[in-house]
mmCIF file of C-alpha atoms and ligand atoms in Angstrom:
data_model
loop_
_atom_site.group_PDB
_atom_site.id
_atom_site.type_symbol
_atom_site.label_atom_id
_atom_site.label_comp_id
_atom_site.label_asym_id
_atom_site.label_seq_id
_atom_site.Cartn_x
_atom_site.Cartn_y
_atom_site.Cartn_z
ATOM 1 C CA MET A 185 95.586 105.173 79.967
ATOM 2 C CA LYS A 186 93.487 104.791 76.856
ATOM 3 C CA SER A 187 90.693 107.394 76.823
ATOM 4 C CA ARG A 188 87.116 105.916 77.317
ATOM 5 C CA ASP A 189 83.562 107.298 78.263
ATOM 6 C CA ARG A 190 82.159 104.192 79.779
ATOM 7 C CA LEU A 191 83.478 102.594 82.910
ATOM 8 C CA ARG A 192 83.962 98.751 82.785
ATOM 9 C CA ILE A 193 83.834 96.494 85.898
ATOM 10 C CA ALA A 194 85.424 93.029 85.829
ATOM 11 C CA ILE A 195 83.457 90.485 88.168
ATOM 12 C CA GLN A 196 83.497 86.792 88.501
ATOM 13 C CA LYS A 197 81.456 85.013 86.108
ATOM 14 C CA SER A 198 80.428 81.999 88.393
ATOM 15 C CA GLY A 199 81.737 81.066 91.852
ATOM 16 C CA ARG A 200 81.609 82.502 95.236
ATOM 17 C CA LEU A 201 81.945 86.093 94.431
ATOM 18 C CA ALA A 202 79.681 86.140 91.396
ATOM 19 C CA ASP A 203 76.013 86.763 92.961
ATOM 20 C CA PRO A 204 77.305 88.813 96.015
ATOM 21 C CA ALA A 205 78.999 91.216 93.491
ATOM 22 C CA ARG A 206 75.909 91.477 91.211
ATOM 23 C CA ASP A 207 73.912 92.047 94.461
ATOM 24 C CA LEU A 208 76.027 94.792 95.416
ATOM 25 C CA LEU A 209 75.931 96.496 92.045
ATOM 26 C CA ALA A 210 72.227 96.137 91.862
ATOM 27 C CA ARG A 211 71.721 97.855 95.114
ATOM 28 C CA ALA A 212 73.954 100.865 93.989
ATOM 29 C CA GLY A 213 71.593 101.300 91.294
ATOM 30 C CA LEU A 214 73.408 99.471 88.385
ATOM 31 C CA SER A 215 71.374 97.596 85.925
ATOM 32 C CA PHE A 216 72.531 95.715 82.848
ATOM 33 C CA ARG A 217 71.249 94.329 79.807
ATOM 34 C CA GLU A 218 71.089 90.798 80.944
ATOM 35 C CA SER A 219 73.948 88.193 79.363
ATOM 36 C CA ARG A 220 74.730 86.076 82.190
ATOM 37 C CA ASP A 221 75.904 83.055 79.659
ATOM 38 C CA ARG A 222 78.157 85.452 77.823
ATOM 39 C CA LEU A 223 81.065 87.785 78.526
ATOM 40 C CA PHE A 224 79.531 91.355 78.741
ATOM 41 C CA CYS A 225 76.966 93.150 80.262
ATOM 42 C CA TYR A 226 75.939 96.533 78.740
ATOM 43 C CA GLY A 227 74.808 99.034 81.359
ATOM 44 C CA GLU A 228 71.531 100.521 81.320
ATOM 45 C CA SER A 229 71.117 102.717 84.205
ATOM 46 C CA LEU A 230 74.500 104.202 83.909
ATOM 47 C CA PRO A 231 77.490 104.279 81.256
ATOM 48 C CA ILE A 232 79.025 101.348 83.472
ATOM 49 C CA ASP A 233 79.405 97.885 82.050
ATOM 50 C CA LEU A 234 80.080 94.581 83.077
ATOM 51 C CA LEU A 235 82.955 91.822 82.144
ATOM 52 C CA LEU A 236 82.262 88.336 83.627
ATOM 53 C CA VAL A 237 85.509 86.592 84.022
ATOM 54 C CA ARG A 238 87.554 84.272 86.073
ATOM 55 C CA ASP A 239 88.636 85.667 89.164
ATOM 56 C CA ASP A 240 92.075 84.873 88.606
ATOM 57 C CA ASP A 241 92.040 87.271 85.610
ATOM 58 C CA ILE A 242 91.020 90.423 87.043
ATOM 59 C CA PRO A 243 93.966 91.909 88.379
ATOM 60 C CA GLY A 244 95.530 91.641 85.087
ATOM 61 C CA LEU A 245 92.592 93.159 83.039
ATOM 62 C CA ILE A 246 93.072 96.197 85.424
ATOM 63 C CA ALA A 247 96.780 96.043 84.799
ATOM 64 C CA GLU A 248 96.463 96.027 81.008
ATOM 65 C CA GLY A 249 93.592 98.813 81.073
ATOM 66 C CA VAL A 250 90.929 96.475 79.653
ATOM 67 C CA CYS A 251 88.915 96.977 83.000
ATOM 68 C CA ASP A 252 88.849 100.018 85.096
ATOM 69 C CA LEU A 253 87.551 98.287 88.320
ATOM 70 C CA GLY A 254 87.312 94.642 89.331
ATOM 71 C CA VAL A 255 85.540 92.821 92.547
ATOM 72 C CA VAL A 256 88.001 90.392 93.618
ATOM 73 C CA GLY A 257 89.217 88.642 96.802
ATOM 74 C CA ARG A 258 92.101 90.309 98.372
ATOM 75 C CA ASN A 259 94.147 86.872 98.141
ATOM 76 C CA VAL A 260 94.117 87.043 94.471
ATOM 77 C CA LEU A 261 94.677 90.929 94.412
ATOM 78 C CA ASP A 262 97.989 90.475 97.028
ATOM 79 C CA GLU A 263 99.410 87.361 95.104
ATOM 80 C CA GLN A 264 99.554 89.237 91.625
ATOM 81 C CA ALA A 265 100.806 92.394 93.278
ATOM 82 C CA GLU A 266 103.574 90.352 94.774
ATOM 83 C CA GLU A 267 104.217 88.514 91.580
ATOM 84 C CA ARG A 268 104.524 91.784 89.856
ATOM 85 C CA ARG A 269 106.833 93.426 92.461
ATOM 86 C CA ALA A 270 109.027 90.011 92.017
ATOM 87 C CA ARG A 271 109.205 90.379 88.309
ATOM 88 C CA GLY A 272 110.529 94.145 88.876
ATOM 89 C CA GLN A 273 107.179 95.582 87.596
ATOM 90 C CA GLY A 274 105.589 98.619 89.098
ATOM 91 C CA ASP A 275 102.279 98.733 91.093
ATOM 92 C CA ALA A 276 99.206 98.536 88.593
ATOM 93 C CA PHE A 277 96.254 97.966 90.713
ATOM 94 C CA ARG A 278 95.234 98.810 94.357
ATOM 95 C CA GLU A 279 92.280 97.904 96.853
ATOM 96 C CA LEU A 280 89.567 100.866 96.885
ATOM 97 C CA ARG A 281 87.027 99.485 99.008
ATOM 98 C CA THR A 282 86.542 96.468 101.215
ATOM 99 C CA LEU A 283 83.181 94.765 100.292
ATOM 100 C CA GLY A 284 82.261 93.073 103.430
ATOM 101 C CA PHE A 285 81.635 89.307 101.434
ATOM 102 C CA GLY A 286 83.714 86.343 100.433
ATOM 103 C CA ARG A 287 85.545 86.569 103.904
ATOM 104 C CA CYS A 288 88.231 83.643 104.258
ATOM 105 C CA ARG A 289 91.836 83.528 105.387
ATOM 106 C CA LEU A 290 94.891 82.171 103.670
ATOM 107 C CA SER A 291 95.944 79.690 106.476
ATOM 108 C CA LEU A 292 98.994 77.198 106.863
ATOM 109 C CA ALA A 293 97.627 73.771 107.785
ATOM 110 C CA VAL A 294 99.697 70.517 109.136
ATOM 111 C CA PRO A 295 98.600 67.030 109.222
ATOM 112 C CA GLN A 296 96.749 66.657 112.955
ATOM 113 C CA ASP A 297 99.279 64.290 114.030
ATOM 114 C CA TRP A 298 102.053 66.930 114.105
ATOM 115 C CA ASP A 299 102.793 68.522 117.575
ATOM 116 C CA TRP A 300 102.697 71.858 116.528
ATOM 117 C CA ARG A 301 105.340 73.982 118.239
ATOM 118 C CA GLY A 302 105.510 77.018 115.967
ATOM 119 C CA PRO A 303 106.652 78.027 112.256
ATOM 120 C CA ASP A 304 110.273 77.118 112.705
ATOM 121 C CA MET A 305 108.894 73.520 112.283
ATOM 122 C CA LEU A 306 108.545 74.249 108.777
ATOM 123 C CA ALA A 307 112.198 74.600 108.008
ATOM 124 C CA GLY A 308 112.773 72.143 105.059
ATOM 125 C CA LYS A 309 109.239 71.228 104.588
ATOM 126 C CA ARG A 310 107.327 70.971 101.280
ATOM 127 C CA ILE A 311 104.228 73.180 101.575
ATOM 128 C CA ALA A 312 101.642 72.885 98.803
ATOM 129 C CA THR A 313 99.815 76.275 97.712
ATOM 130 C CA SER A 314 98.132 78.169 95.082
ATOM 131 C CA TYR A 315 99.740 81.576 96.762
ATOM 132 C CA PRO A 316 103.606 80.980 96.415
ATOM 133 C CA GLN A 317 103.989 84.894 96.522
ATOM 134 C CA LEU A 318 101.996 85.417 99.671
ATOM 135 C CA LEU A 319 103.579 82.173 101.554
ATOM 136 C CA GLY A 320 107.007 83.010 100.341
ATOM 137 C CA ARG A 321 106.730 86.402 101.934
ATOM 138 C CA TRP A 322 105.365 85.118 104.956
ATOM 139 C CA LEU A 323 108.422 82.548 105.406
ATOM 140 C CA ARG A 324 110.900 85.225 104.501
ATOM 141 C CA ALA A 325 109.678 87.653 107.244
ATOM 142 C CA ARG A 326 110.251 84.563 109.738
ATOM 143 C CA ASP A 327 113.610 83.620 108.141
ATOM 144 C CA ILE A 328 112.054 80.339 107.380
ATOM 145 C CA ASP A 329 113.359 78.122 104.267
ATOM 146 C CA ALA A 330 110.726 75.945 103.040
ATOM 147 C CA GLU A 331 109.992 74.528 99.767
ATOM 148 C CA PRO A 332 106.516 75.835 98.117
ATOM 149 C CA VAL A 333 104.943 73.116 96.098
ATOM 150 C CA VAL A 334 102.748 75.309 93.508
ATOM 151 C CA LEU A 335 99.239 73.409 92.753
ATOM 152 C CA SER A 336 96.467 75.091 90.963
ATOM 153 C CA GLY A 337 93.656 73.138 92.794
ATOM 154 C CA SER A 338 93.007 70.453 95.523
ATOM 155 C CA VAL A 339 95.584 71.583 97.608
ATOM 156 C CA GLU A 340 94.628 69.998 100.544
ATOM 157 C CA ILE A 341 94.770 66.389 99.217
ATOM 158 C CA ALA A 342 98.466 67.008 98.462
ATOM 159 C CA PRO A 343 99.987 65.599 102.120
ATOM 160 C CA ARG A 344 97.947 62.626 101.716
ATOM 161 C CA LEU A 345 99.104 61.903 98.190
ATOM 162 C CA GLY A 346 102.719 62.520 99.248
ATOM 163 C CA GLN A 347 103.144 65.626 97.400
ATOM 164 C CA ALA A 348 103.669 68.050 100.300
ATOM 165 C CA ASP A 349 104.094 68.046 104.129
ATOM 166 C CA ALA A 350 101.812 70.784 104.549
ATOM 167 C CA VAL A 351 99.377 73.226 102.883
ATOM 168 C CA CYS A 352 98.900 77.014 102.554
ATOM 169 C CA ASP A 353 95.348 77.290 101.331
ATOM 170 C CA LEU A 354 92.031 79.356 101.671
ATOM 171 C CA VAL A 355 89.950 78.545 104.527
ATOM 172 C CA SER A 356 86.563 79.728 105.760
ATOM 173 C CA THR A 357 84.876 77.288 107.921
ATOM 174 C CA GLY A 358 87.674 74.773 108.049
ATOM 175 C CA ALA A 359 85.520 71.813 107.208
ATOM 176 C CA THR A 360 87.714 70.814 104.311
ATOM 177 C CA LEU A 361 91.009 71.030 106.496
ATOM 178 C CA VAL A 362 89.263 68.674 108.922
ATOM 179 C CA ALA A 363 87.971 66.149 106.139
ATOM 180 C CA ASN A 364 91.642 65.828 105.088
ATOM 181 C CA GLN A 365 92.974 65.451 108.576
ATOM 182 C CA LEU A 366 94.648 68.785 108.494
ATOM 183 C CA ARG A 367 94.932 71.269 111.300
ATOM 184 C CA GLU A 368 94.876 75.181 110.599
ATOM 185 C CA VAL A 369 98.048 76.556 112.661
ATOM 186 C CA GLU A 370 99.103 80.033 111.122
ATOM 187 C CA VAL A 371 96.889 82.682 109.207
ATOM 188 C CA ILE A 372 98.817 84.310 106.410
ATOM 189 C CA ILE A 373 96.453 87.034 105.484
ATOM 190 C CA GLU A 374 92.772 87.728 106.310
ATOM 191 C CA SER A 375 90.884 88.073 103.107
ATOM 192 C CA GLU A 376 87.433 89.213 101.696
ATOM 193 C CA ALA A 377 86.137 90.476 98.397
ATOM 194 C CA VAL A 378 87.417 94.019 97.468
ATOM 195 C CA LEU A 379 86.800 96.609 94.965
ATOM 196 C CA ALA A 380 90.025 97.045 92.955
ATOM 197 C CA GLY A 381 91.212 99.632 90.570
ATOM 198 C CA PRO A 382 94.149 100.862 89.021
ATOM 199 C CA ALA A 383 97.013 102.319 90.777
ATOM 200 C CA VAL A 384 96.850 105.656 88.974
ATOM 201 C CA ASP A 385 93.664 107.911 88.953
ATOM 202 C CA PHE A 386 91.502 108.138 86.119
ATOM 203 C CA ILE A 387 91.864 111.210 83.915
ATOM 204 C CA ASP A 388 88.829 111.187 81.405
ATOM 205 C CA GLU A 389 84.859 110.739 81.935
ATOM 206 C CA ARG A 390 85.716 107.664 83.883
ATOM 207 C CA ALA A 391 86.880 109.687 86.854
ATOM 208 C CA GLU A 392 83.453 111.113 87.420
ATOM 209 C CA LEU A 393 81.791 107.729 87.049
ATOM 210 C CA ALA A 394 84.086 105.876 89.296
ATOM 211 C CA ALA A 395 83.788 108.582 92.005
ATOM 212 C CA LEU A 396 79.591 108.509 91.557
ATOM 213 C CA LEU A 397 80.093 104.532 92.022
ATOM 214 C CA LEU A 398 82.276 104.674 94.949
ATOM 215 C CA ARG A 399 79.986 107.337 96.606
ATOM 216 C CA ARG A 400 76.922 104.990 96.150
ATOM 217 C CA LEU A 401 78.746 101.874 97.202
ATOM 218 C CA ASP A 402 79.897 103.733 100.442
ATOM 219 C CA GLY A 403 76.326 104.285 101.141
ATOM 220 C CA VAL A 404 75.365 100.887 100.568
ATOM 221 C CA LEU A 405 77.914 99.603 102.754
ATOM 222 C CA ARG A 406 77.019 102.010 105.361
ATOM 223 C CA VAL A 407 73.581 101.241 105.636
ATOM 224 C CA GLN A 408 73.861 97.373 105.738
ATOM 225 C CA GLY A 409 72.918 96.110 109.019
ATOM 226 C CA SER A 410 72.064 99.935 110.127
ATOM 227 C CA LYS A 411 68.903 100.864 111.981
ATOM 228 C CA LEU A 412 67.123 103.777 112.416
ATOM 229 C CA VAL A 413 65.984 104.109 116.133
ATOM 230 C CA MET A 414 63.403 106.554 117.257
ATOM 231 C CA PHE A 415 61.815 107.480 120.465
ATOM 232 C CA GLN A 416 60.705 110.181 123.019
ATOM 233 C CA ALA A 417 62.320 110.787 126.484
ATOM 234 C CA PRO A 418 62.566 113.124 129.156
ATOM 235 C CA ARG A 419 65.724 115.708 128.131
ATOM 236 C CA THR A 420 67.316 114.942 131.453
ATOM 237 C CA ALA A 421 67.266 110.995 130.473
ATOM 238 C CA LEU A 422 69.243 111.588 127.067
ATOM 239 C CA PRO A 423 72.949 111.069 128.519
ATOM 240 C CA ALA A 424 71.940 107.714 130.116
ATOM 241 C CA LEU A 425 70.116 106.755 126.968
ATOM 242 C CA MET A 426 73.277 107.960 124.446
ATOM 243 C CA ARG A 427 75.239 105.805 126.608
ATOM 244 C CA LEU A 428 73.076 102.669 125.440
ATOM 245 C CA LEU A 429 73.737 103.644 121.667
ATOM 246 C CA PRO A 430 77.366 103.959 121.483
ATOM 247 C CA ASP A 431 77.122 103.012 118.026
ATOM 248 C CA ALA A 432 74.812 105.779 116.954
ATOM 249 C CA GLU A 433 75.379 108.642 114.332
ATOM 250 C CA PRO A 434 74.880 112.062 116.094
ATOM 251 C CA PRO A 435 71.294 112.023 116.686
ATOM 252 C CA THR A 436 68.605 114.474 115.774
ATOM 253 C CA VAL A 437 66.559 115.897 118.732
ATOM 254 C CA MET A 438 63.346 117.484 118.346
ATOM 255 C CA GLN A 439 61.100 119.369 120.683
ATOM 256 C CA ILE A 440 57.826 118.080 121.402
ATOM 257 C CA ASP A 441 54.903 120.687 121.194
ATOM 258 C CA GLY A 442 53.917 121.783 124.661
ATOM 259 C CA ALA A 443 55.989 119.604 126.809
ATOM 260 C CA ALA A 444 59.196 121.797 127.396
ATOM 261 C CA SER A 445 61.084 118.992 129.105
ATOM 262 C CA GLU A 446 60.094 116.059 126.576
ATOM 263 C CA VAL A 447 62.170 115.526 123.272
ATOM 264 C CA ALA A 448 61.808 113.205 120.160
ATOM 265 C CA LEU A 449 65.037 111.616 119.174
ATOM 266 C CA GLN A 450 66.227 109.584 116.071
ATOM 267 C CA ALA A 451 69.455 108.173 115.426
ATOM 268 C CA VAL A 452 71.083 105.572 112.984
ATOM 269 C CA CYS A 453 72.721 102.831 114.690
ATOM 270 C CA ARG A 454 75.431 100.395 113.042
ATOM 271 C CA GLN A 455 74.638 97.469 115.207
ATOM 272 C CA ALA A 456 71.861 95.026 115.876
ATOM 273 C CA ILE A 457 69.330 96.614 118.122
ATOM 274 C CA THR A 458 68.436 93.769 120.404
ATOM 275 C CA TRP A 459 65.509 93.372 122.790
ATOM 276 C CA GLN A 460 67.701 93.682 125.477
ATOM 277 C CA ARG A 461 69.060 96.960 124.280
ATOM 278 C CA LEU A 462 65.338 98.523 123.668
ATOM 279 C CA GLU A 463 64.399 96.910 127.398
ATOM 280 C CA ASP A 464 67.471 98.918 128.912
ATOM 281 C CA MET A 465 66.436 102.208 126.943
ATOM 282 C CA LYS A 466 62.846 101.804 128.254
ATOM 283 C CA ARG A 467 63.984 101.492 131.666
ATOM 284 C CA ALA A 468 66.309 104.578 130.997
ATOM 285 C CA GLY A 469 63.496 106.790 130.320
ATOM 286 C CA ALA A 470 62.574 105.993 126.377
ATOM 287 C CA ARG A 471 59.005 105.872 125.455
ATOM 288 C CA GLY A 472 57.445 104.939 121.917
ATOM 289 C CA LEU A 473 60.441 103.104 120.720
ATOM 290 C CA LEU A 474 60.436 102.520 116.923
ATOM 291 C CA VAL A 475 63.412 100.530 115.103
ATOM 292 C CA LEU A 476 63.352 100.668 111.223
ATOM 293 C CA PRO A 477 65.720 99.157 108.688
ATOM 294 C CA VAL A 478 67.575 101.725 106.435
ATOM 295 C CA GLU A 479 67.324 101.411 102.838
ATOM 296 C CA GLN A 480 69.490 104.050 101.509
ATOM 297 C CA MET A 481 71.766 106.556 102.963
ATOM 298 C CA LEU A 482 73.787 109.385 100.952
ATOM 299 C CA ALA A 483 76.483 111.168 102.913
HETATM 300 P P1 LIG B 501 87.267 81.103 88.852
HETATM 301 O O1 LIG B 501 86.668 79.984 88.335
HETATM 302 O O2 LIG B 501 86.474 82.233 88.961
HETATM 303 O O3 LIG B 501 88.584 80.963 88.818
HETATM 304 P P2 LIG B 501 87.831 79.898 91.572
HETATM 305 O O4 LIG B 501 87.448 78.276 91.584
HETATM 306 O O5 LIG B 501 88.934 80.638 91.695
HETATM 307 O O6 LIG B 501 86.814 80.441 90.499
HETATM 308 P P3 LIG B 501 85.918 80.386 93.809
HETATM 309 O O7 LIG B 501 86.160 79.166 94.573
HETATM 310 O O8 LIG B 501 84.679 80.748 93.591
HETATM 311 O O9 LIG B 501 87.111 80.872 93.016
HETATM 312 O O10 LIG B 501 86.709 81.440 95.013
HETATM 313 C C1 LIG B 501 86.716 82.825 94.772
HETATM 314 C C2 LIG B 501 87.160 83.804 96.019
HETATM 315 O O11 LIG B 501 86.108 83.362 96.909
HETATM 316 C C3 LIG B 501 88.349 83.403 96.679
HETATM 317 O O12 LIG B 501 89.468 83.724 95.650
HETATM 318 C C4 LIG B 501 88.416 83.884 97.837
HETATM 319 O O13 LIG B 501 88.640 85.391 97.694
HETATM 320 C C5 LIG B 501 86.808 83.724 98.320
HETATM 321 N N1 LIG B 501 86.630 82.762 99.200
HETATM 322 C C6 LIG B 501 85.710 82.743 100.142
HETATM 323 N N2 LIG B 501 85.692 81.626 100.894
HETATM 324 C C7 LIG B 501 86.331 80.686 100.497
HETATM 325 C C8 LIG B 501 86.835 79.449 100.697
HETATM 326 N N3 LIG B 501 86.595 78.584 101.660
HETATM 327 N N4 LIG B 501 87.476 78.788 99.765
HETATM 328 C C9 LIG B 501 88.061 79.425 98.548
HETATM 329 N N5 LIG B 501 87.635 80.721 98.311
HETATM 330 C C10 LIG B 501 86.941 81.392 99.193
HETATM 331 ZN ZN1 LIG B 502 89.996 81.489 90.439
#
C-alpha cells in the first residue's frame, strides 16, 4: 500500500447512490470544495477527498489502492469479490459498514405464465443477468445447471426478446418486473449501500482518519430515527414504563427535589414513538412526556 496522508473516498458520480452518499458524508461533518461535474472533490473540513465515479469501478479502485474507501451496493461488491475468487485472486476489499440506503435485492424472475414449482425448473434454461458470479454461485449451491446470459443493461426485456427464458436482476418495488410480465420467485441476495474498504488495515495517517470517519458514521447511523424521550413518574411505575420502552438505551434516572418517590427520566429510543405508545406510558404513570429528535451522538 502506497503511503498517503489524505483519505480518498469513491462515491457514485450520478445515480441512485450519489445523493444519499453525499448526504451521509455531510452529516458526518465532511465538506468539500464543490465540483459536482468533475471527478475530484477536495476535502475542506478534514483531509478526506472524494472521487466521483461509476459505481462498478469502485471495488477495483479500492483493490488498486487508487481509493481507500467507497460507497457502493453490496450487489456490486459481492459480484466483483466472486469474480476475483474465480480468477484465483485474493480478497482485496471488504464491507466495513451497512449504510441503510439503496436497499434492493438481486432476484430471479420468470415469465408470469410459468407455474413456478421451485429452482429445479431452471435446469437447462437461459437466465439473463448482469450478475453472473452471484447467479452462478446460487445455482452451484443448488446443483442446478442453467446457462447465464450476461447483459450489461435492459435485462428485464430479455425474455420478451427471446434472448433468455428467465432473468436475475435487481428489484426494489418490483414494478419493472410486472411491466415486463415477469414474476419474482427467488431472492439471491439482499443488498443495500455499504462502505467498502481494503482487505488489509491502513498503516499510515489514513488509519486514524478512517477510524475517525467510522466513529462519526456510527454516530450518524445510530441517531437516524432515534428519539430522546423525557418524562417524570413515580419510582414504583418505572418497571412498567421501561417495558413500554424495549428499544431504549439504559436510561438516566434523576431524583426530583422535594419529592422522594418521584423521578425524572430520559432515554434514547431507537424506534418510532407513536401516540399509542405515549398514551400507554401516560396510563402507566408517566407525566410531562417530551419526545425530542436526536441530532448527534458520540459513543
Ligand atoms: P453507474 O453509471 O454509476 O454505473 P448504474 O446504472 O449502475 O450507474 P444505479 O441504477 O444508479 O447504477 O444503481 C446503483 C445501485 O443502486 C445498484 O447497484 C444497487 O445497489 C442500488 N439499487 C437500489 N434499488 C435499485 C433498483 N431498483 N434497481 C437497480 N439498482 C438499485
Ligand atoms: Zn453501474
